[in-house]
């Protein structure tokens, strides 16, 4: 049984010392970075409290319950049962992506990304020694879709890997099974690798139809990797824990060949928190969070329609990030700069996600209705200036 998860009061949030609450002065409402304003799931609080009480702050063990906990979570939430023996942990999703790309590409190989997309993707490809190949999502006017023809062309011209964001950040798109199936077939036909960042998967709304990439088809399992974490859904980014997941022998051999240091970079508190997050005990909390985020995404649509006509926004299928097109307001290619300077609301700069982000901003609605309302009211007041 779920109960809606409510955000903490603003005064209490300002006691936090994380990036969201320390980057800007106290007169700024921070809706930029992907941290949420909710209390931790009770099972996580208990797990971390026990660790502090017993001094359980040493090295991560060589045998942990993390992979089994995630497999059970995936079975309950996605109807997919990955094999715990085919997983390894690491510090975070970004590190997992880089370590995979280092082993499936050679220096100078091209890796496809689909902008507008999570800004670190560009840096992660370069960190792995590869080169970014941009194949933007297609905007159909009502949705964003993978440009399969563009992917095909890039692969035919020699691209060796595809970096997939599923669900997609910043648009919140849950890619269709048909699109993912076709993507896997294209990768298989060209001997390319798909690395699927599924950090937002636990936050897919129940009606969105999210399917893990490795559950799509034999081709996806043969040529795919997934990197997953509890960090976005349960607000655990600072604790450092993610899982690299495989589903067939080839990718599993690659992951098992990674240096042990990759696994030892997993944070002990991150692992303990993730096990608690993935436990059945936390399902009710997660369901309550999804209910709250559903209310917030709808509230945002109402607020924008009432106070900021001209802003274009599609409710995301997953997550707590809103991709808002502010082009019609005439605030330039980077409207978040003016919004920060004059409205004292911090949004993520659209251009950071790629050239397709010109005129856009990303807003984090993982907060209270009061903060969300105040933020939109402040932004809307700029129209009268």
XYZ file of N, CA and C in Angstrom, residues 122-371:
750
model
N 28.388 13.521 -23.506
C 29.425 13.976 -24.435
C 30.815 13.781 -23.827
N 30.940 14.109 -22.556
C 32.233 13.983 -21.879
C 32.603 12.520 -21.647
N 31.624 11.678 -21.367
C 31.911 10.273 -21.097
C 32.465 9.583 -22.340
N 31.893 9.905 -23.493
C 32.398 9.335 -24.741
C 33.857 9.740 -24.950
N 34.146 11.007 -24.729
C 35.523 11.487 -24.901
C 36.455 10.891 -23.856
N 35.982 10.743 -22.641
C 36.805 10.136 -21.590
C 37.202 8.710 -21.960
N 36.319 8.018 -22.653
C 36.609 6.649 -23.082
C 37.521 6.607 -24.301
N 37.867 7.773 -24.847
C 38.753 7.824 -26.008
C 38.036 7.784 -27.332
N 36.720 7.860 -27.315
C 35.927 7.796 -28.538
C 35.482 9.199 -28.963
N 34.716 9.255 -30.034
C 34.266 10.515 -30.619
C 32.739 10.514 -30.679
N 32.138 11.620 -30.300
C 30.675 11.730 -30.296
C 30.131 11.810 -31.715
N 29.124 10.981 -31.995
C 28.365 11.040 -33.248
C 26.934 11.404 -32.869
N 26.490 12.582 -33.243
C 25.173 13.071 -32.849
C 24.095 12.603 -33.817
N 23.085 11.914 -33.285
C 21.896 11.569 -34.057
C 20.706 12.020 -33.215
N 20.235 13.261 -33.406
C 19.192 13.808 -32.531
C 17.900 12.993 -32.564
N 17.189 13.042 -31.446
C 15.835 12.492 -31.427
C 14.970 13.238 -32.433
N 13.975 12.562 -32.957
C 13.013 13.186 -33.861
C 11.855 13.749 -33.041
N 11.545 15.005 -33.273
C 10.394 15.630 -32.638
C 9.223 15.526 -33.617
N 8.262 14.684 -33.282
C 7.126 14.462 -34.178
C 6.055 15.540 -34.055
N 6.236 16.438 -33.086
C 5.209 17.429 -32.797
C 4.387 17.045 -31.590
N 4.342 15.764 -31.286
C 3.624 15.293 -30.101
C 4.500 14.428 -29.208
N 5.661 14.002 -29.711
C 6.533 13.111 -28.943
C 7.941 13.165 -29.509
N 8.873 12.600 -28.756
C 10.249 12.425 -29.239
C 10.470 10.952 -29.540
N 11.112 10.697 -30.665
C 11.363 9.317 -31.081
C 12.819 9.138 -31.494
N 13.315 7.912 -31.358
C 14.654 7.581 -31.857
C 14.639 7.673 -33.375
N 15.627 8.350 -33.934
C 15.753 8.475 -35.386
C 16.465 7.229 -35.913
N 15.699 6.210 -36.203
C 16.280 4.938 -36.616
C 17.004 5.045 -37.953
N 16.490 5.871 -38.845
C 17.185 6.060 -40.126
C 18.536 6.739 -39.901
N 18.564 7.712 -38.996
C 19.822 8.372 -38.679
C 20.809 7.423 -38.019
N 20.305 6.558 -37.137
C 21.162 5.556 -36.484
C 21.743 4.613 -37.533
N 20.883 4.171 -38.443
C 21.345 3.268 -39.508
C 22.459 3.913 -40.325
N 22.265 5.138 -40.711
C 23.270 5.830 -41.513
C 24.592 5.945 -40.766
N 24.513 6.295 -39.490
C 25.733 6.439 -38.698
C 26.463 5.110 -38.558
N 25.712 4.041 -38.378
C 26.341 2.720 -38.264
C 26.953 2.294 -39.602
N 26.258 2.578 -40.672
C 26.788 2.229 -41.995
C 28.088 2.985 -42.295
N 28.196 4.170 -41.681
C 29.397 4.982 -41.889
C 30.486 4.685 -40.863
N 30.245 3.671 -40.002
C 31.319 3.193 -39.143
C 31.191 3.411 -37.657
N 30.117 4.022 -37.169
C 29.944 4.174 -35.723
C 29.935 2.802 -35.068
N 30.556 2.697 -33.886
C 30.761 1.392 -33.265
C 29.899 1.148 -32.038
N 29.289 2.173 -31.500
C 28.480 1.996 -30.302
C 27.386 3.046 -30.249
N 26.366 2.738 -29.453
C 25.218 3.625 -29.266
C 25.028 3.819 -27.770
N 24.992 5.073 -27.342
C 24.734 5.389 -25.940
C 23.268 5.803 -25.819
N 22.502 4.929 -25.210
C 21.047 5.089 -25.100
C 20.689 5.605 -23.718
N 19.793 6.563 -23.661
C 19.274 7.076 -22.390
C 17.821 6.626 -22.292
N 17.528 5.670 -21.403
C 16.223 5.020 -21.399
C 15.768 4.727 -19.961
N 14.764 5.464 -19.460
C 14.057 6.595 -20.039
C 14.994 7.768 -20.315
N 14.536 8.620 -21.220
C 15.401 9.660 -21.741
C 15.424 10.895 -20.843
N 16.616 11.424 -20.671
C 16.845 12.679 -19.957
C 17.404 13.668 -20.971
N 16.740 14.808 -21.245
C 15.790 15.509 -20.381
C 14.314 15.380 -20.736
N 13.960 14.673 -21.785
C 12.567 14.732 -22.239
C 11.623 13.863 -21.425
N 12.170 12.902 -20.659
C 11.317 11.996 -19.902
C 10.624 10.963 -20.764
N 11.111 10.767 -21.985
C 10.491 9.828 -22.915
C 10.797 8.385 -22.531
N 9.776 7.562 -22.521
C 9.954 6.115 -22.457
C 9.871 5.598 -23.886
N 10.993 5.129 -24.401
C 11.034 4.664 -25.784
C 10.151 3.435 -25.960
N 9.501 3.348 -27.105
C 8.604 2.236 -27.364
C 9.384 0.936 -27.551
N 8.719 -0.165 -27.275
C 9.331 -1.480 -27.507
C 9.705 -1.637 -28.972
N 8.867 -1.127 -29.862
C 9.154 -1.242 -31.294
C 10.443 -0.506 -31.651
N 10.629 0.687 -31.111
C 11.849 1.454 -31.392
C 13.079 0.763 -30.836
N 12.968 0.266 -29.618
C 14.116 -0.397 -29.000
C 14.443 -1.705 -29.710
N 13.412 -2.413 -30.159
C 13.639 -3.650 -30.910
C 14.378 -3.353 -32.203
N 13.940 -2.317 -32.901
C 14.605 -1.941 -34.154
C 16.032 -1.476 -33.895
N 16.236 -0.753 -32.799
C 17.582 -0.296 -32.451
C 18.507 -1.489 -32.208
N 18.023 -2.477 -31.487
C 18.828 -3.667 -31.216
C 19.161 -4.405 -32.505
N 18.208 -4.469 -33.407
C 18.454 -5.165 -34.682
C 19.493 -4.418 -35.511
N 19.441 -3.096 -35.482
C 20.448 -2.318 -36.205
C 21.836 -2.551 -35.611
N 21.913 -2.557 -34.284
C 23.200 -2.804 -33.636
C 23.732 -4.187 -34.014
N 22.863 -5.179 -33.983
C 23.290 -6.543 -34.317
C 23.757 -6.637 -35.761
N 23.045 -5.987 -36.654
C 23.390 -6.063 -38.077
C 24.753 -5.444 -38.366
N 25.189 -4.514 -37.522
C 26.461 -3.825 -37.757
C 27.518 -4.177 -36.717
N 27.225 -5.140 -35.863
C 28.183 -5.539 -34.846
C 28.519 -4.433 -33.877
N 27.557 -3.567 -33.609
C 27.766 -2.429 -32.717
C 27.223 -2.739 -31.322
N 27.651 -1.972 -30.372
C 27.259 -2.150 -28.973
C 26.254 -1.076 -28.566
N 25.255 -1.465 -27.777
C 24.330 -0.501 -27.172
C 24.575 -0.487 -25.670
N 24.841 0.695 -25.128
C 24.974 0.869 -23.681
C 23.772 1.691 -23.226
N 22.924 1.084 -22.414
C 21.670 1.717 -22.014
C 21.760 2.243 -20.585
N 21.681 3.551 -20.443
C 21.633 4.212 -19.138
C 20.177 4.190 -18.677
N 19.887 3.378 -17.653
C 18.512 3.201 -17.193
C 18.339 3.712 -15.771
N 19.040 4.790 -15.453
C 19.015 5.327 -14.105
C 17.632 5.861 -13.716
N 16.841 6.306 -14.703
C 15.511 6.842 -14.413
C 14.405 5.775 -14.501
N 14.777 4.527 -14.760
C 13.774 3.483 -14.976
C 12.818 3.288 -13.804
N 13.279 3.303 -12.552
C 12.325 3.117 -11.455
C 11.264 4.209 -11.377
N 11.496 5.327 -12.073
C 10.572 6.460 -12.033
C 9.655 6.529 -13.248
N 9.625 5.481 -14.059
C 8.660 5.434 -15.158
C 7.259 5.317 -14.575
N 6.365 6.163 -15.056
C 4.985 6.091 -14.573
C 4.360 4.748 -14.974
N 3.453 4.221 -14.157
C 2.902 2.879 -14.406
C 2.295 2.690 -15.794
N 1.752 3.755 -16.368
C 1.116 3.619 -17.687
C 2.081 3.868 -18.840
N 3.373 4.069 -18.534
C 4.327 4.445 -19.577
C 4.845 3.247 -20.368
N 4.750 2.061 -19.792
C 5.159 0.866 -20.514
C 6.659 0.691 -20.647
N 7.425 1.078 -19.614
C 8.879 0.940 -19.696
C 9.291 -0.526 -19.771
N 10.214 -0.821 -20.683
C 10.805 -2.154 -20.803
C 12.322 -2.010 -20.801
N 13.031 -2.713 -19.906
C 14.498 -2.651 -19.917
C 15.048 -3.096 -21.273
N 16.122 -2.461 -21.709
C 16.672 -2.786 -23.024
C 17.044 -4.257 -23.132
N 17.621 -4.831 -22.096
C 18.065 -6.221 -22.172
C 16.904 -7.212 -22.152
N 15.700 -6.721 -21.886
C 14.518 -7.586 -21.943
C 13.840 -7.541 -23.303
N 14.372 -6.733 -24.226
C 13.699 -6.485 -25.498
C 13.766 -7.678 -26.443
N 14.961 -8.239 -26.632
C 15.132 -9.282 -27.663
C 16.474 -9.957 -27.484
N 16.660 -11.059 -28.218
C 17.960 -11.736 -28.207
C 19.052 -10.809 -28.722
N 18.729 -10.000 -29.735
C 19.725 -9.072 -30.281
C 20.157 -8.069 -29.221
N 19.197 -7.570 -28.440
C 19.527 -6.623 -27.377
C 20.431 -7.279 -26.337
N 20.148 -8.517 -25.999
C 20.970 -9.206 -25.008
C 22.364 -9.504 -25.532
N 22.491 -9.821 -26.810
C 23.794 -10.158 -27.383
C 24.687 -8.931 -27.558
N 24.084 -7.774 -27.811
C 24.873 -6.588 -28.136
C 24.684 -5.447 -27.137
N 24.004 -5.735 -26.037
C 23.674 -4.663 -25.112
C 24.225 -4.809 -23.714
N 24.348 -3.663 -23.062
C 24.690 -3.538 -21.646
C 23.686 -2.559 -21.049
N 23.360 -2.738 -19.787
C 22.569 -1.740 -19.065
C 23.351 -1.300 -17.839
N 23.222 -0.035 -17.492
C 23.806 0.468 -16.247
C 22.655 1.079 -15.451
N 22.483 0.599 -14.230
C 21.310 0.951 -13.429
C 21.748 1.432 -12.050
N 20.842 2.117 -11.373
C 21.134 2.616 -10.030
C 19.839 3.008 -9.339
N 19.876 2.997 -8.022
C 18.748 3.510 -7.225
C 18.873 5.009 -6.994
N 19.931 5.621 -7.503
C 20.280 6.970 -7.066
C 19.266 8.035 -7.430
N 18.680 7.987 -8.634
C 17.738 9.041 -9.014
C 16.401 8.867 -8.300
N 15.858 7.672 -8.294
C 14.545 7.476 -7.687
C 14.576 7.704 -6.185
N 15.671 7.284 -5.537
C 15.723 7.324 -4.079
C 16.655 8.415 -3.542
N 17.143 9.292 -4.425
C 17.961 10.445 -4.057
C 19.234 10.031 -3.310
N 20.011 9.149 -3.933
C 21.193 8.577 -3.296
C 22.476 8.887 -4.052
N 22.459 9.911 -4.914
C 23.604 10.130 -5.803
C 24.921 10.277 -5.052
N 24.902 10.906 -3.885
C 26.131 11.135 -3.155
C 26.714 9.899 -2.510
N 25.981 8.794 -2.515
C 26.452 7.583 -1.838
C 27.181 6.618 -2.763
N 27.122 6.828 -4.055
C 27.959 6.149 -5.043
C 27.764 4.633 -5.121
N 26.781 4.237 -5.921
C 26.551 2.819 -6.172
C 25.736 2.657 -7.443
N 26.202 1.803 -8.346
C 25.473 1.468 -9.570
C 25.800 0.036 -9.938
N 25.035 -0.511 -10.860
C 25.244 -1.878 -11.335
C 25.368 -1.891 -12.855
N 26.365 -2.606 -13.342
C 26.479 -2.907 -14.768
C 25.823 -4.264 -14.977
N 24.839 -4.311 -15.867
C 24.039 -5.519 -16.056
C 24.236 -6.049 -17.469
N 24.425 -7.353 -17.593
C 24.526 -8.003 -18.897
C 23.568 -9.186 -18.941
N 23.378 -9.729 -20.149
C 22.392 -10.804 -20.288
C 22.810 -11.871 -21.291
N 24.064 -11.859 -21.730
C 24.558 -12.922 -22.598
C 26.069 -13.047 -22.394
N 26.639 -14.114 -22.932
C 28.021 -14.462 -22.592
C 29.048 -13.418 -23.030
N 28.878 -12.862 -24.235
C 29.867 -11.900 -24.719
C 29.986 -10.688 -23.824
N 28.917 -9.949 -23.608
C 28.988 -8.801 -22.697
C 29.397 -9.186 -21.274
N 28.949 -10.356 -20.801
C 29.331 -10.782 -19.455
C 30.841 -10.957 -19.341
N 31.460 -11.543 -20.372
C 32.919 -11.694 -20.343
C 33.612 -10.338 -20.276
N 33.078 -9.373 -21.016
C 33.672 -8.034 -20.996
C 33.601 -7.440 -19.592
N 32.451 -7.542 -18.971
C 32.270 -6.954 -17.644
C 33.120 -7.683 -16.608
N 33.215 -8.993 -16.725
C 34.058 -9.735 -15.778
C 35.536 -9.421 -15.948
N 35.909 -8.914 -17.106
C 37.316 -8.573 -17.346
C 37.702 -7.223 -16.763
N 36.731 -6.463 -16.277
C 37.035 -5.148 -15.712
C 37.917 -5.306 -14.477
N 38.834 -4.394 -14.246
C 39.685 -4.465 -13.046
C 38.840 -4.463 -11.778
N 39.331 -5.143 -10.754
C 38.592 -5.208 -9.499
C 38.379 -3.826 -8.900
N 39.268 -2.885 -9.221
C 39.120 -1.528 -8.704
C 37.809 -0.876 -9.152
N 37.322 -1.270 -10.324
C 36.051 -0.717 -10.796
C 34.938 -1.059 -9.808
N 34.976 -2.282 -9.303
C 33.954 -2.700 -8.343
C 34.212 -2.113 -6.959
N 35.473 -2.030 -6.570
C 35.792 -1.502 -5.246
C 35.492 -0.018 -5.111
N 35.247 0.665 -6.223
C 34.857 2.074 -6.148
C 33.409 2.247 -5.687
N 32.671 1.166 -5.611
C 31.320 1.231 -5.062
C 31.384 1.735 -3.625
N 30.506 2.661 -3.269
C 30.474 3.161 -1.896
C 29.765 2.187 -0.969
N 30.326 1.974 0.213
C 29.696 1.068 1.176
C 28.298 1.554 1.558
N 28.165 2.847 1.868
C 26.840 3.368 2.200
C 25.917 3.306 0.981
N 26.476 3.549 -0.208
C 25.670 3.455 -1.416
C 25.112 2.068 -1.616
N 25.941 1.061 -1.373
C 25.488 -0.319 -1.527
C 24.403 -0.654 -0.506
N 24.640 -0.305 0.746
C 23.643 -0.596 1.776
C 22.318 0.105 1.478
N 22.404 1.352 1.031
C 21.189 2.099 0.709
C 20.481 1.506 -0.500
N 21.254 1.092 -1.511
C 20.644 0.535 -2.712
C 19.935 -0.784 -2.414
N 20.537 -1.623 -1.586
C 19.881 -2.883 -1.216
C 18.542 -2.599 -0.542
N 18.525 -1.611 0.357
C 17.265 -1.248 1.015
C 16.273 -0.663 0.021
N 16.769 0.156 -0.919
C 15.884 0.759 -1.920
C 15.249 -0.297 -2.812
N 16.029 -1.288 -3.203
C 15.530 -2.327 -4.109
C 14.699 -3.387 -3.398
N 14.632 -3.323 -2.076
C 13.875 -4.326 -1.329
C 12.381 -4.097 -1.489
N 11.631 -5.140 -1.297
C 10.170 -5.036 -1.391
C 9.621 -4.068 -0.350
N 10.351 -3.903 0.724
C 9.938 -2.997 1.792
C 9.813 -1.560 1.300
N 10.561 -1.199 0.255
C 10.537 0.174 -0.257
C 9.558 0.371 -1.413
N 8.864 -0.680 -1.837
C 7.955 -0.561 -2.975
C 6.825 0.428 -2.714
N 6.278 0.388 -1.513
C 5.180 1.298 -1.198
C 5.623 2.746 -1.239
N 6.827 3.009 -0.729
C 7.371 4.374 -0.783
C 7.542 4.818 -2.224
N 8.095 3.940 -3.065
C 8.312 4.294 -4.467
C 6.987 4.534 -5.178
N 5.995 3.727 -4.891
C 4.673 3.947 -5.488
C 4.110 5.298 -5.058
N 4.317 5.645 -3.788
C 3.857 6.947 -3.311
C 4.590 8.086 -3.988
N 5.886 7.908 -4.224
C 6.656 8.928 -4.928
C 6.134 9.109 -6.346
N 5.846 8.010 -7.016
C 5.318 8.094 -8.380
C 3.988 8.830 -8.408
N 3.155 8.598 -7.406
C 1.882 9.326 -7.322
C 2.135 10.830 -7.172
N 3.085 11.173 -6.319
C 3.406 12.582 -6.092
C 3.960 13.227 -7.359
N 4.849 12.530 -8.042
C 5.426 13.082 -9.269
C 4.374 13.196 -10.365
N 3.432 12.287 -10.383
C 2.333 12.394 -11.356
C 1.535 13.664 -11.098
N 1.251 13.933 -9.833
C 0.535 15.165 -9.493
C 1.354 16.387 -9.892
N 2.652 16.336 -9.641
C 3.495 17.498 -9.925
C 3.646 17.761 -11.415
N 3.771 16.706 -12.213
C 3.915 16.933 -13.661
C 2.639 17.540 -14.229
N 1.499 17.162 -13.673
C 0.221 17.726 -14.113
C 0.049 19.156 -13.587
N 0.476 19.384 -12.360
C 0.420 20.744 -11.819
C 1.273 21.679 -12.661
N 2.456 21.234 -13.066
C 3.324 22.068 -13.884
C 2.645 22.430 -15.195
N 1.971 21.477 -15.801
C 1.260 21.755 -17.050
C 0.202 22.840 -16.829
N -0.514 22.752 -15.730
C -1.540 23.747 -15.415
C -0.928 25.115 -15.155
N 0.144 25.145 -14.389
C 0.789 26.421 -14.064
C 1.326 27.111 -15.306
N 1.954 26.347 -16.182
C 2.496 26.946 -17.400
C 1.375 27.465 -18.294
N 0.290 26.698 -18.397
C -0.829 27.133 -19.238
C -1.468 28.407 -18.695
N -1.539 28.511 -17.375
C -2.206 29.662 -16.766
C -1.316 30.901 -16.689
N -0.031 30.713 -16.474
C 0.848 31.840 -16.174
C 1.912 32.112 -17.230
N 2.203 31.134 -18.084
C 3.310 31.316 -19.009
C 2.932 30.755 -20.383
N 1.824 31.243 -20.907
C 1.412 30.788 -22.226
C 2.516 31.109 -23.230
N 2.752 30.214 -24.115
C 3.880 30.334 -25.030
C 4.973 29.340 -24.697
N 5.043 28.940 -23.428
C 5.965 27.868 -23.038
C 5.375 26.540 -23.495
N 6.189 25.732 -24.127
C 5.724 24.430 -24.627
C 6.334 23.311 -23.783
N 5.456 22.462 -23.292
C 5.868 21.420 -22.347
C 5.024 20.177 -22.581
N 5.695 19.041 -22.696
C 4.997 17.753 -22.760
C 5.272 17.014 -21.468
N 4.230 16.531 -20.844
C 4.431 15.803 -19.600
C 5.315 14.589 -19.842
N 6.366 14.406 -19.036
C 7.262 13.271 -19.231
C 6.604 11.951 -18.847
N 7.069 10.884 -19.488
C 6.607 9.537 -19.152
C 7.260 9.033 -17.877
N 8.411 9.599 -17.535
C 9.204 9.093 -16.418
C 9.977 10.232 -15.772
N 10.314 10.030 -14.518
C 11.207 10.955 -13.838
C 10.535 12.196 -13.291
N 11.371 13.171 -12.952
C 10.894 14.422 -12.364
C 11.532 15.621 -13.051
N 11.897 15.440 -14.320
C 12.546 16.500 -15.085
C 11.642 16.935 -16.236
N 11.440 18.227 -16.358
C 10.572 18.787 -17.398
C 11.427 19.519 -18.420
N 11.239 19.206 -19.690
C 11.955 19.847 -20.789
C 11.003 20.880 -21.379
N 11.323 22.159 -21.182
C 10.390 23.235 -21.514
C 10.970 24.096 -22.620
N 10.203 24.275 -23.674
C 10.597 25.115 -24.811
C 10.063 26.531 -24.571
N 10.996 27.464 -24.362
C 10.639 28.848 -24.066
C 10.921 29.775 -25.243
N 11.134 29.187 -26.407
C 11.542 29.954 -27.585
C 10.583 31.107 -27.880
N 9.290 30.842 -27.790
C 8.297 31.843 -28.176
C 8.305 33.063 -27.258
N 8.931 32.946 -26.095
C 8.970 34.080 -25.174
C 10.037 35.094 -25.554
N 10.905 34.717 -26.478
C 11.912 35.659 -26.955
C 13.009 35.966 -25.953
N 13.353 34.997 -25.124
C 14.367 35.209 -24.100
C 15.737 34.676 -24.517
N 15.919 34.442 -25.793
C 17.221 34.053 -26.302
C 17.461 32.560 -26.292
N 18.654 32.187 -26.765
C 19.003 30.780 -26.859
C 19.171 30.116 -25.501
N 19.473 30.906 -24.476
C 19.695 30.336 -23.147
C 18.820 31.057 -22.123
N 17.506 30.851 -22.173
C 16.589 31.605 -21.313
C 16.828 31.386 -19.832
N 17.433 30.252 -19.464
C 17.664 29.992 -18.045
C 18.600 31.017 -17.422
N 19.448 31.650 -18.232
C 20.331 32.685 -17.684
C 19.521 33.866 -17.161
N 18.579 34.337 -17.975
C 17.757 35.464 -17.529
C 16.868 35.057 -16.350
N 16.341 33.843 -16.413
C 15.469 33.371 -15.336
C 16.227 33.334 -14.014
N 17.472 32.889 -14.047
C 18.282 32.865 -12.836
C 18.577 34.284 -12.351
N 18.972 35.139 -13.264
C 19.394 36.489 -12.910
C 18.245 37.340 -12.389
N 17.092 37.252 -13.038
C 16.003 38.177 -12.721
C 14.877 37.555 -11.897
N 14.624 36.256 -12.088
C 13.538 35.620 -11.339
C 14.042 34.855 -10.124
N 15.347 34.668 -10.043
C 15.943 33.922 -8.937
C 15.405 32.487 -8.873
N 15.321 31.872 -10.033
C 14.980 30.454 -10.154
C 16.069 29.809 -10.988
N 16.693 28.774 -10.457
C 17.779 28.101 -11.170
C 17.239 26.895 -11.923
N 17.302 26.960 -13.258
C 16.959 25.839 -14.120
C 18.233 25.366 -14.809
N 18.195 24.170 -15.364
C 19.359 23.682 -16.097
C 19.345 24.278 -17.494
N 20.500 24.808 -17.924
C 20.608 25.439 -19.236
C 20.324 24.444 -20.358
N 19.399 24.795 -21.239
C 19.045 23.908 -22.336
C 20.194 23.592 -23.271
N 21.052 24.579 -23.521
C 22.152 24.380 -24.453
C 23.154 23.346 -23.958
N 23.164 23.063 -22.668
C 24.071 22.044 -22.147
C 23.726 20.666 -22.686
N 22.506 20.488 -23.150
C 22.044 19.194 -23.642
C 22.306 19.017 -25.134
N 22.872 20.031 -25.766
C 23.135 19.999 -27.193
C 22.500 21.192 -27.879
N 22.854 21.380 -29.144
C 22.325 22.521 -29.897
C 20.810 22.518 -29.944
N 20.215 21.322 -29.850
C 18.753 21.206 -29.868
C 18.112 21.853 -28.640
N 18.931 22.189 -27.635
C 18.409 22.806 -26.423
C 18.310 24.313 -26.481
N 18.629 24.912 -27.622
C 18.500 26.367 -27.748
C 17.061 26.784 -27.458
N 16.897 27.780 -26.617
C 15.563 28.263 -26.267
C 14.852 27.424 -25.221
N 15.506 26.363 -24.736
C 14.893 25.450 -23.776
C 15.528 25.580 -22.398
N 14.861 25.018 -21.417
C 15.417 24.866 -20.071
C 14.840 23.588 -19.473
N 15.612 22.972 -18.566
C 15.120 21.787 -17.853
C 14.793 22.166 -16.426
N 13.605 21.792 -15.991
C 13.117 22.126 -14.655
C 12.897 20.846 -13.858
N 13.360 20.835 -12.633
C 13.187 19.693 -11.733
C 11.926 19.906 -10.899
N 10.908 19.060 -11.138
C 9.671 19.210 -10.368
C 9.579 18.193 -9.228
N 10.717 17.630 -8.850
C 10.746 16.739 -7.692
C 10.793 17.522 -6.394
N 9.777 18.322 -6.174
C 9.738 19.251 -5.050
C 8.295 19.376 -4.562
N 8.028 20.381 -3.766
C 6.668 20.583 -3.255
C 5.836 21.381 -4.248
N 4.514 21.238 -4.209
C 3.652 22.077 -5.055
C 3.865 23.568 -4.778
N 4.168 23.913 -3.534
C 4.352 25.315 -3.181
C 5.591 25.898 -3.859
N 6.693 25.154 -3.824
C 7.917 25.629 -4.471
C 7.733 25.676 -5.977
